[in-house]
XYZ file of C-alpha atoms in Angstrom:
587
model
C 0.000 0.000 0.000
C 1.288 3.449 -0.913
C 2.016 5.456 2.234
C 0.770 9.005 2.575
C 3.403 11.743 2.601
C 5.647 12.323 4.481
C 5.565 8.762 5.869
C 6.454 7.447 2.427
C 10.077 8.416 3.076
C 10.212 5.685 5.720
C 8.959 2.969 3.373
C 11.068 -0.077 2.570
C 14.814 0.407 2.553
C 14.803 3.971 1.168
C 16.670 5.466 4.116
C 19.250 2.672 4.026
C 19.822 3.195 0.318
C 20.198 6.953 0.889
C 22.673 6.424 3.733
C 24.725 4.015 1.620
C 24.767 6.461 -1.277
C 25.722 9.358 0.996
C 28.703 7.294 2.285
C 29.789 6.399 -1.245
C 28.969 2.707 -0.827
C 26.239 2.852 -3.499
C 25.623 5.160 -6.478
C 23.011 7.884 -6.539
C 19.934 7.554 -8.695
C 20.382 11.143 -9.854
C 23.284 13.567 -9.499
C 22.895 17.305 -10.089
C 26.375 18.665 -10.706
C 28.172 21.862 -11.594
C 25.712 24.318 -10.057
C 25.341 26.386 -6.921
C 22.912 25.478 -4.148
C 20.586 28.156 -2.794
C 20.952 27.377 0.900
C 17.835 28.937 2.427
C 18.918 27.781 5.881
C 22.216 29.715 6.018
C 21.430 32.310 3.365
C 24.401 31.260 1.227
C 24.652 30.616 -2.487
C 27.427 28.034 -2.567
C 28.902 25.661 -5.146
C 27.716 22.121 -4.435
C 26.480 18.964 -6.103
C 23.305 17.187 -5.005
C 22.856 13.414 -4.922
C 19.348 11.956 -4.958
C 18.096 8.460 -4.112
C 14.461 7.828 -4.993
C 12.436 10.769 -3.668
C 15.117 11.643 -1.067
C 18.096 13.976 -1.110
C 20.967 11.782 0.096
C 23.898 14.170 -0.154
C 24.874 17.786 -0.731
C 28.624 17.726 -1.235
C 31.566 19.635 -2.753
C 31.562 20.010 -6.546
C 33.082 17.089 -8.403
C 33.486 14.945 -5.278
C 31.237 12.229 -6.710
C 30.546 10.919 -10.200
C 28.792 7.625 -9.493
C 25.157 7.974 -10.438
C 22.663 6.191 -12.643
C 21.618 9.535 -14.155
C 23.078 13.041 -14.130
C 21.798 16.555 -14.660
C 24.246 19.291 -15.641
C 23.455 22.406 -13.591
C 26.561 24.356 -14.595
C 26.035 28.093 -14.185
C 22.646 27.563 -12.596
C 21.125 27.641 -9.110
C 19.697 24.532 -7.447
C 16.856 25.660 -5.180
C 14.117 23.949 -3.195
C 10.839 23.493 -5.029
C 8.533 26.478 -4.518
C 5.548 26.230 -2.153
C 2.462 28.378 -2.842
C 0.746 28.636 0.553
C -2.693 29.825 -0.568
C -4.566 29.753 -3.859
C -7.797 28.992 -5.650
C -7.161 26.980 -8.818
C -10.634 27.940 -10.021
C -9.520 31.561 -10.512
C -7.298 30.398 -13.378
C -10.418 28.938 -15.039
C -8.690 25.687 -16.050
C -8.752 22.181 -14.582
C -6.461 21.312 -11.666
C -4.206 19.175 -13.859
C -3.838 21.937 -16.438
C -3.019 24.429 -13.694
C -0.501 22.138 -12.008
C 1.310 21.288 -15.222
C 1.702 25.007 -15.916
C 3.195 25.896 -12.535
C 5.257 22.726 -12.039
C 7.224 23.526 -15.179
C 8.093 26.833 -13.499
C 9.399 25.268 -10.293
C 6.263 25.208 -8.121
C 6.222 21.716 -6.638
C 3.650 22.241 -3.847
C 0.434 24.236 -3.729
C -2.115 24.723 -0.943
C -5.556 24.720 -2.543
C -8.745 26.011 -0.989
C -11.458 24.682 -3.344
C -14.191 26.793 -1.789
C -15.331 27.982 -5.210
C -16.249 24.407 -6.171
C -17.646 23.846 -2.676
C -19.925 26.887 -2.782
C -21.316 25.792 -6.142
C -21.303 21.983 -5.893
C -21.140 21.255 -2.174
C -19.512 18.079 -0.839
C -19.450 16.644 -4.358
C -17.179 19.507 -5.386
C -14.775 18.908 -2.487
C -14.615 15.158 -3.142
C -13.841 15.912 -6.776
C -11.094 18.336 -5.718
C -9.472 15.733 -3.444
C -9.570 13.165 -6.249
C -8.004 15.671 -8.650
C -5.274 16.388 -6.094
C -4.439 12.704 -5.722
C -3.672 12.470 -9.424
C -1.953 15.836 -9.920
C 1.547 16.074 -11.431
C 2.758 18.097 -8.447
C 1.722 18.182 -4.770
C -1.691 19.644 -3.954
C -2.475 20.075 -0.279
C -6.248 20.409 -0.324
C -8.073 22.255 2.453
C -11.603 21.909 3.812
C -13.610 25.016 2.855
C -14.636 26.692 6.115
C -17.152 29.190 4.811
C -19.840 27.667 2.649
C -21.475 30.119 2.398
C -18.894 32.796 3.189
C -21.568 35.022 4.737
C -24.433 32.943 6.186
C -27.766 34.713 5.992
C -26.444 37.221 3.452
C -26.215 35.012 0.354
C -27.397 31.702 -1.078
C -24.932 29.111 -2.314
C -25.147 25.539 -3.527
C -24.426 24.068 -0.098
C -24.181 24.799 3.617
C -21.217 23.367 5.537
C -21.816 23.408 9.285
C -19.507 22.118 12.018
C -20.771 18.538 11.678
C -20.072 18.567 7.940
C -16.576 19.930 8.459
C -15.789 17.398 11.181
C -16.338 14.677 8.587
C -14.410 16.466 5.809
C -11.449 17.288 8.069
C -11.113 13.569 8.830
C -10.533 12.729 5.163
C -6.878 11.705 4.551
C -6.671 14.040 1.558
C -7.641 17.138 3.582
C -4.695 19.013 5.079
C -6.315 21.846 7.041
C -9.242 24.221 7.490
C -9.318 26.772 4.676
C -9.491 30.543 5.109
C -12.011 31.491 7.771
C -13.800 34.386 6.085
C -16.703 34.991 8.426
C -14.548 37.265 10.579
C -17.441 38.806 12.464
C -18.794 35.375 13.336
C -15.425 34.392 14.780
C -14.995 37.574 16.804
C -18.519 37.642 18.230
C -18.357 33.908 19.002
C -21.325 33.139 16.829
C -22.145 29.452 17.485
C -21.815 28.317 13.869
C -18.322 29.730 13.396
C -17.251 28.729 16.906
C -18.119 25.160 16.008
C -16.335 25.250 12.655
C -13.107 26.685 14.069
C -13.295 24.255 16.988
C -13.452 21.334 14.547
C -10.438 22.702 12.703
C -8.445 22.932 15.910
C -9.586 19.496 17.059
C -8.387 17.952 13.799
C -4.809 18.961 14.611
C -4.522 20.458 11.142
C -3.702 24.136 10.412
C -6.501 26.714 10.505
C -6.013 29.273 7.732
C -7.342 32.823 7.924
C -8.868 35.774 6.090
C -8.453 38.816 8.340
C -9.197 41.609 5.923
C -9.480 44.983 7.639
C -9.008 43.620 11.147
C -6.860 45.576 13.588
C -6.510 46.243 17.311
C -8.909 44.325 19.570
C -10.683 42.652 16.642
C -7.414 41.309 15.228
C -6.348 40.052 18.635
C -9.718 38.356 19.099
C -9.567 36.705 15.666
C -6.094 35.285 16.309
C -6.976 34.259 19.870
C -9.811 32.175 18.380
C -7.212 29.856 16.846
C -6.669 31.206 13.320
C -2.978 31.108 12.380
C -2.501 32.802 8.991
C -3.686 35.629 6.752
C -3.287 36.665 3.118
C -5.656 39.670 3.168
C -2.953 42.327 3.544
C -4.236 45.829 2.747
C -1.157 47.993 3.478
C 2.376 47.901 4.855
C 0.997 48.917 8.244
C -1.517 46.089 8.095
C 1.310 43.666 7.287
C 3.242 44.853 10.330
C 0.332 44.537 12.742
C -0.431 41.008 11.553
C 3.195 39.917 11.818
C 3.235 41.330 15.349
C 0.059 39.367 16.091
C 1.991 36.187 15.324
C 0.130 35.239 12.150
C 1.856 33.418 9.325
C 1.593 35.851 6.440
C 0.784 34.571 2.957
C 1.972 37.654 1.067
C 0.056 37.457 -2.171
C 1.047 38.411 -5.665
C -2.489 39.160 -6.802
C -2.310 42.658 -5.262
C 0.847 43.918 -6.886
C 0.231 47.574 -5.973
C 0.827 46.693 -2.298
C 4.059 44.752 -2.744
C 6.613 47.617 -3.010
C 5.499 49.145 0.304
C 5.378 45.702 1.952
C 8.912 44.902 0.780
C 10.097 48.257 2.121
C 8.424 47.573 5.464
C 10.022 44.136 5.717
C 13.450 45.707 5.120
C 12.985 47.790 8.267
C 13.020 44.682 10.485
C 16.290 43.300 11.879
C 15.574 40.223 9.785
C 12.764 39.009 7.557
C 10.336 37.158 9.861
C 10.265 33.381 9.514
C 6.468 33.641 9.526
C 6.523 35.303 6.087
C 5.404 33.028 3.252
C 4.284 33.794 -0.301
C 1.162 32.929 -2.245
C -0.637 33.762 -5.468
C -4.248 33.559 -4.175
C -5.894 34.250 -7.559
C -4.169 34.147 -10.952
C -6.199 34.784 -14.091
C -5.531 32.462 -17.051
C -3.773 35.047 -19.225
C -1.407 35.940 -16.382
C -0.770 32.253 -15.641
C 0.078 31.580 -19.277
C 2.201 34.699 -19.718
C 3.910 35.185 -16.356
C 3.400 32.041 -14.287
C 2.464 31.470 -10.660
C 4.630 31.788 -7.561
C 7.748 32.203 -9.711
C 6.231 35.464 -10.942
C 5.682 36.636 -7.352
C 9.361 35.932 -6.628
C 10.454 37.934 -9.658
C 8.372 40.907 -8.627
C 9.268 41.111 -4.955
C 12.977 40.806 -5.733
C 12.572 43.545 -8.328
C 10.953 45.654 -5.612
C 14.024 45.228 -3.424
C 13.758 42.062 -1.340
C 17.037 40.087 -1.320
C 16.573 37.054 -3.542
C 17.607 34.524 -0.915
C 15.114 36.024 1.568
C 12.325 35.855 -1.010
C 13.262 32.284 -1.826
C 13.313 31.362 1.874
C 9.774 32.728 2.238
C 8.651 30.619 -0.724
C 10.297 27.417 0.549
C 11.626 26.931 4.090
C 9.182 29.309 5.793
C 6.292 27.754 3.898
C 7.347 24.238 4.879
C 7.574 25.390 8.511
C 4.061 26.815 8.343
C 2.694 23.572 6.895
C 4.545 21.346 9.344
C 6.249 19.632 6.396
C 9.824 19.190 7.564
C 10.557 17.029 4.516
C 10.161 20.084 2.264
C 11.673 23.518 1.874
C 15.457 23.062 1.703
C 18.233 21.484 -0.348
C 19.710 19.285 2.360
C 20.224 15.568 3.017
C 17.167 13.875 4.419
C 14.778 16.314 2.731
C 12.476 15.410 -0.121
C 13.969 15.816 -3.581
C 11.709 18.626 -4.785
C 14.146 20.849 -6.644
C 14.017 23.731 -9.100
C 17.103 24.483 -11.188
C 16.859 28.206 -11.930
C 18.827 30.164 -14.501
C 19.541 32.683 -11.748
C 17.862 34.293 -8.746
C 16.745 37.311 -10.718
C 14.584 35.880 -13.487
C 13.754 32.645 -11.597
C 13.419 30.841 -14.915
C 13.258 27.101 -14.268
C 15.692 25.207 -16.509
C 14.795 21.881 -14.891
C 12.420 20.710 -12.169
C 12.676 17.574 -10.041
C 9.599 16.418 -8.180
C 9.918 13.559 -5.700
C 13.297 12.701 -7.205
C 12.156 12.517 -10.832
C 12.831 15.166 -13.458
C 9.436 16.301 -14.744
C 10.360 15.722 -18.391
C 10.851 12.051 -17.560
C 7.337 11.637 -16.184
C 4.575 9.849 -18.030
C 1.855 12.207 -19.177
C -1.576 11.101 -18.002
C -4.929 12.261 -19.324
C -6.959 14.736 -17.320
C -9.654 13.301 -15.073
C -13.251 13.656 -16.167
C -15.098 16.815 -15.194
C -18.484 15.418 -16.242
C -19.878 15.266 -12.710
C -19.419 19.036 -12.299
C -20.440 20.020 -15.818
C -24.034 21.079 -15.382
C -26.283 23.800 -16.665
C -27.441 26.826 -14.728
C -30.895 26.703 -13.131
C -31.955 29.931 -14.835
C -34.761 31.057 -17.106
C -34.111 33.382 -20.018
C -33.993 37.115 -19.289
C -35.610 40.217 -20.742
C -34.427 43.783 -20.353
C -37.182 44.475 -17.800
C -35.475 41.993 -15.451
C -32.642 44.471 -15.022
C -34.743 47.497 -14.120
C -35.622 48.584 -10.577
C -39.333 49.043 -9.940
C -40.637 52.114 -8.102
C -43.700 54.292 -7.846
C -43.799 57.413 -9.986
C -41.945 60.493 -8.886
C -38.541 61.029 -7.395
C -37.178 58.418 -5.009
C -34.296 58.023 -2.616
C -32.060 55.057 -3.454
C -29.209 53.389 -1.607
C -25.965 53.169 -3.565
C -22.823 51.101 -3.185
C -19.969 53.557 -3.539
C -16.477 52.641 -4.823
C -15.113 49.256 -5.847
C -13.376 46.911 -3.419
C -13.438 49.083 -0.273
C -17.161 49.734 -0.554
C -19.244 52.141 1.486
C -22.914 53.068 1.715
C -24.209 56.020 -0.255
C -27.550 57.591 -1.098
C -28.881 59.418 -4.150
C -32.103 60.886 -5.495
C -33.344 59.367 -8.742
C -36.243 59.995 -11.094
C -38.601 57.342 -12.407
C -40.207 56.597 -15.755
C -42.886 54.013 -16.528
C -42.672 52.541 -13.048
C -38.906 52.042 -13.123
C -36.007 53.945 -11.535
C -33.632 55.822 -13.783
C -30.120 54.956 -12.516
C -28.672 57.905 -10.563
C -26.238 60.085 -12.443
C -22.740 58.648 -12.432
C -23.873 55.127 -11.582
C -24.000 51.739 -13.263
C -26.437 48.924 -12.463
C -25.501 45.601 -10.892
C -27.690 42.507 -10.679
C -27.235 39.139 -8.957
C -29.370 36.072 -9.642
C -29.272 32.815 -7.697
C -27.840 30.375 -10.221
C -29.487 27.325 -8.637
C -33.178 28.272 -8.815
C -35.116 28.761 -12.027
C -37.445 31.743 -12.001
C -35.523 33.691 -9.368
C -35.727 37.439 -9.907
C -32.480 39.438 -9.951
C -31.560 41.573 -6.961
C -30.427 45.007 -8.001
C -28.061 47.752 -6.879
C -26.644 51.004 -8.186
C -22.858 51.303 -8.095
C -21.077 54.653 -7.998
C -17.374 55.224 -8.534
C -17.120 52.648 -11.336
C -16.651 55.203 -14.101
C -18.553 55.457 -17.353
C -19.716 52.202 -18.977
C -20.870 51.625 -22.557
C -22.273 48.103 -22.327
C -22.481 45.166 -19.939
C -20.543 42.308 -18.380
C -21.898 39.011 -17.050
C -20.035 36.380 -15.051
C -20.624 33.214 -13.042
C -17.190 33.684 -11.469
C -18.381 35.891 -8.623
C -16.789 35.318 -5.234
C -17.715 33.417 -3.241
C -21.245 32.286 -4.004
C -20.643 32.434 -7.775
C -24.201 33.361 -8.582
C -24.925 34.957 -11.942
C -23.691 38.554 -11.698
C -24.309 41.284 -14.263
C -22.994 44.854 -14.514
C -24.055 47.395 -17.090
C -24.980 50.831 -18.307
C -28.314 49.685 -19.754
C -30.826 46.901 -19.229
C -30.812 45.689 -22.842
C -27.110 44.854 -22.878
C -27.391 43.293 -19.423
C -30.101 40.914 -20.666
C -28.056 39.958 -23.729
C -25.029 39.230 -21.540
C -27.025 37.158 -19.028
C -28.655 35.074 -21.762
C -25.289 34.440 -23.410
C -23.894 33.052 -20.155
C -27.022 30.990 -19.533
C -26.582 29.396 -22.963
C -22.862 28.770 -22.331
C -23.615 27.053 -18.989
C -21.466 29.616 -17.243
C -18.538 31.861 -17.999
C -17.794 35.479 -18.904
C -19.439 37.690 -21.528
C -18.807 41.275 -22.626
C -21.673 42.968 -24.496
C -22.027 46.348 -26.220
C -24.774 47.731 -28.469
C -26.814 44.556 -28.036
C -24.057 42.283 -29.350
C -21.732 39.844 -27.582
C -18.222 41.188 -28.157
C -16.322 38.410 -26.342
C -17.292 35.184 -24.589
C -15.418 32.651 -22.445
C -17.567 29.568 -21.734
C -16.815 27.882 -18.380
C -19.107 24.849 -18.389
C -17.472 23.000 -15.467
C -19.498 24.332 -12.505
C -19.608 27.680 -14.301
C -16.040 28.167 -13.054
C -13.507 26.401 -15.275
C -12.936 25.117 -18.785
C -11.487 21.801 -19.941
C -9.751 23.537 -22.846
C -5.933 23.923 -22.903
C -4.460 26.865 -21.012
C -3.397 28.823 -24.141
C -6.987 28.685 -25.451
C -8.543 29.738 -22.154
C -5.930 32.463 -21.707
C -6.652 33.802 -25.188
C -10.409 33.846 -24.664
C -10.034 35.521 -21.284
C -7.727 38.149 -22.765
C -10.323 38.829 -25.460
C -13.007 39.407 -22.814
C -10.685 41.710 -20.904
C -9.838 43.638 -24.066
C -13.537 44.014 -24.867
C -14.158 45.270 -21.338
C -11.432 47.872 -21.798
C -13.666 49.346 -24.493
C -16.835 49.090 -22.383
C -15.615 50.352 -18.999
C -13.336 53.155 -17.872
C -10.832 51.664 -15.438
C -8.803 53.490 -12.816
C -6.237 51.296 -10.977
C -5.584 50.022 -8.412
C -9.176 49.402 -7.281
C -11.392 50.210 -10.250
C -10.119 47.418 -12.442
C -11.609 44.495 -14.335
C -10.754 42.155 -11.448
C -13.067 44.141 -9.157
C -16.068 42.711 -11.027
C -15.328 39.249 -9.633
C -15.318 40.358 -5.995
C -18.226 42.783 -5.972
C -20.465 40.178 -4.288
C -17.983 39.152 -1.591
C -20.444 39.650 1.235
C -18.105 38.547 4.042
C -15.968 41.660 3.579
C -16.750 44.958 5.319
C -19.150 47.374 3.633
C -22.210 46.907 1.415
C -22.197 44.169 -1.227
C -24.941 42.912 -3.530
C -25.861 39.221 -3.368
C -28.803 37.163 -4.571
C -30.662 38.249 -1.400
C -30.135 41.987 -1.812
C -27.695 44.657 -0.674
C -26.015 43.209 2.404
C -23.775 44.478 5.169
C -21.619 41.923 7.002
C -20.975 44.289 9.901
C -24.655 44.836 10.718
C -26.259 41.779 9.136
C -28.781 44.020 7.350
C -30.203 43.161 3.929
C -31.987 45.564 1.555
C -34.073 43.613 -0.934
C -34.406 46.748 -3.107
C -32.205 49.833 -3.381
C -35.330 52.027 -3.223
C -35.522 53.666 0.217
C -38.685 55.725 -0.297
C -40.008 58.899 -1.860
C -37.599 61.818 -2.168
């Protein structure tokens, strides 16, 4: 029977073979020679050869000291580094299957990823998590799959395809393929000791597996309370000051590459410490398919933070040794005897271009290519009727009315405006666009509506079923006609993204697997996504860093502070209030 990692390193006579090879009594299976080892333990870049036996590093020794090996890899002029560890991500954000994603990042030196499949869980429930675990077991690199803690992410404020309570998570956390409790997003529920979240976190702690966090906007007493509850990490860094307070709170930080505008200030803040904290790790969180195809995954984060001034060996330590420490995986994270032979041979520690990758002692080019697993069980249509333009209008009595608005993308706040009416419908307030959310699981459900301000001028519509974290059908637009066209296009495609202008679909990316991913090759998905993004550049007026295309996918994230529109209405996680209509009354 195949032993689960890391116990597999104790199987059979592997250790004996490694000891014999280290002593010179037996040859290595693989010898990497001529390069320099990136020693993340001492901080040195030193000339050394590396001898491997099976999946185990047996020896790191002076250059040229050994030549006896069944196979060799010439690393002359290159750097032998530990395989990279991405400590937090959602494969679904790349809109491809897990195998496609893993093949893309493994070739770039990412040998381990920590996957929170809560997108699949929120849409498909336990079936989605079981599918994720099965995909992980057959992946070309190492996927450490977590149990989604927040399904839904904001109970009572949204409707998803499942509801995971403490009893459900007790069962899931006992699965051998589950390695921890995924990001705990219901921050208010944790802090106020709401029974549901108390039970979920308690099950995570009782499992003995790590409890991962989502502490966006928390500071002072609330941050202390959240950490005291048992949460041990966070990736929701909003500023350099926020990074500092969370490091001081003892959290493992998963510094993410998906918010590039924050990285220069964070790197500068880290340089002010006597040393880079060992609780700093790196993650991607969300990588869109065009970025994955063009720039990569965690290797791209390394390139950027070193360009912003972090010493390369410190960045590499965060992406390897620190990450292994956080995960309790002492077999990973360093090029040293007794560690697992997950190695990336980089051209240098500036470009971090992987010239060769060894996973579990085998060079990836020598691996047999296996077909992707079937996605049929998650490929289902949306439970939606067809839409007319009247579905995307807000009803109101004649006259002028007061309406609630959601002001600004990402860091949203409540607003109010006066609007006129015509024919029993509200004219969107000046300077606003309309947003609609429809429960994807129930046919005949009417859209909930909101007016967004601070999103610039739009000349069309956008529809998506990638809408964190409930992933209900979400539509944005300047007019009801284009919104209906976009919604019907996505209904017909069984999920995906559509950009519409002047009543015509300008770009479409079908995502028929749970409305989240495609089975097509990465270059095809990346190209289609780029086409949608390009079309949206013509429809919307963006203003980075917050008013960007990416903001459309998080506009329904009801667990975050401030107002957000869900399938139930305009919600507020801090108060628990829900407005089923933006109309507040007569003006």
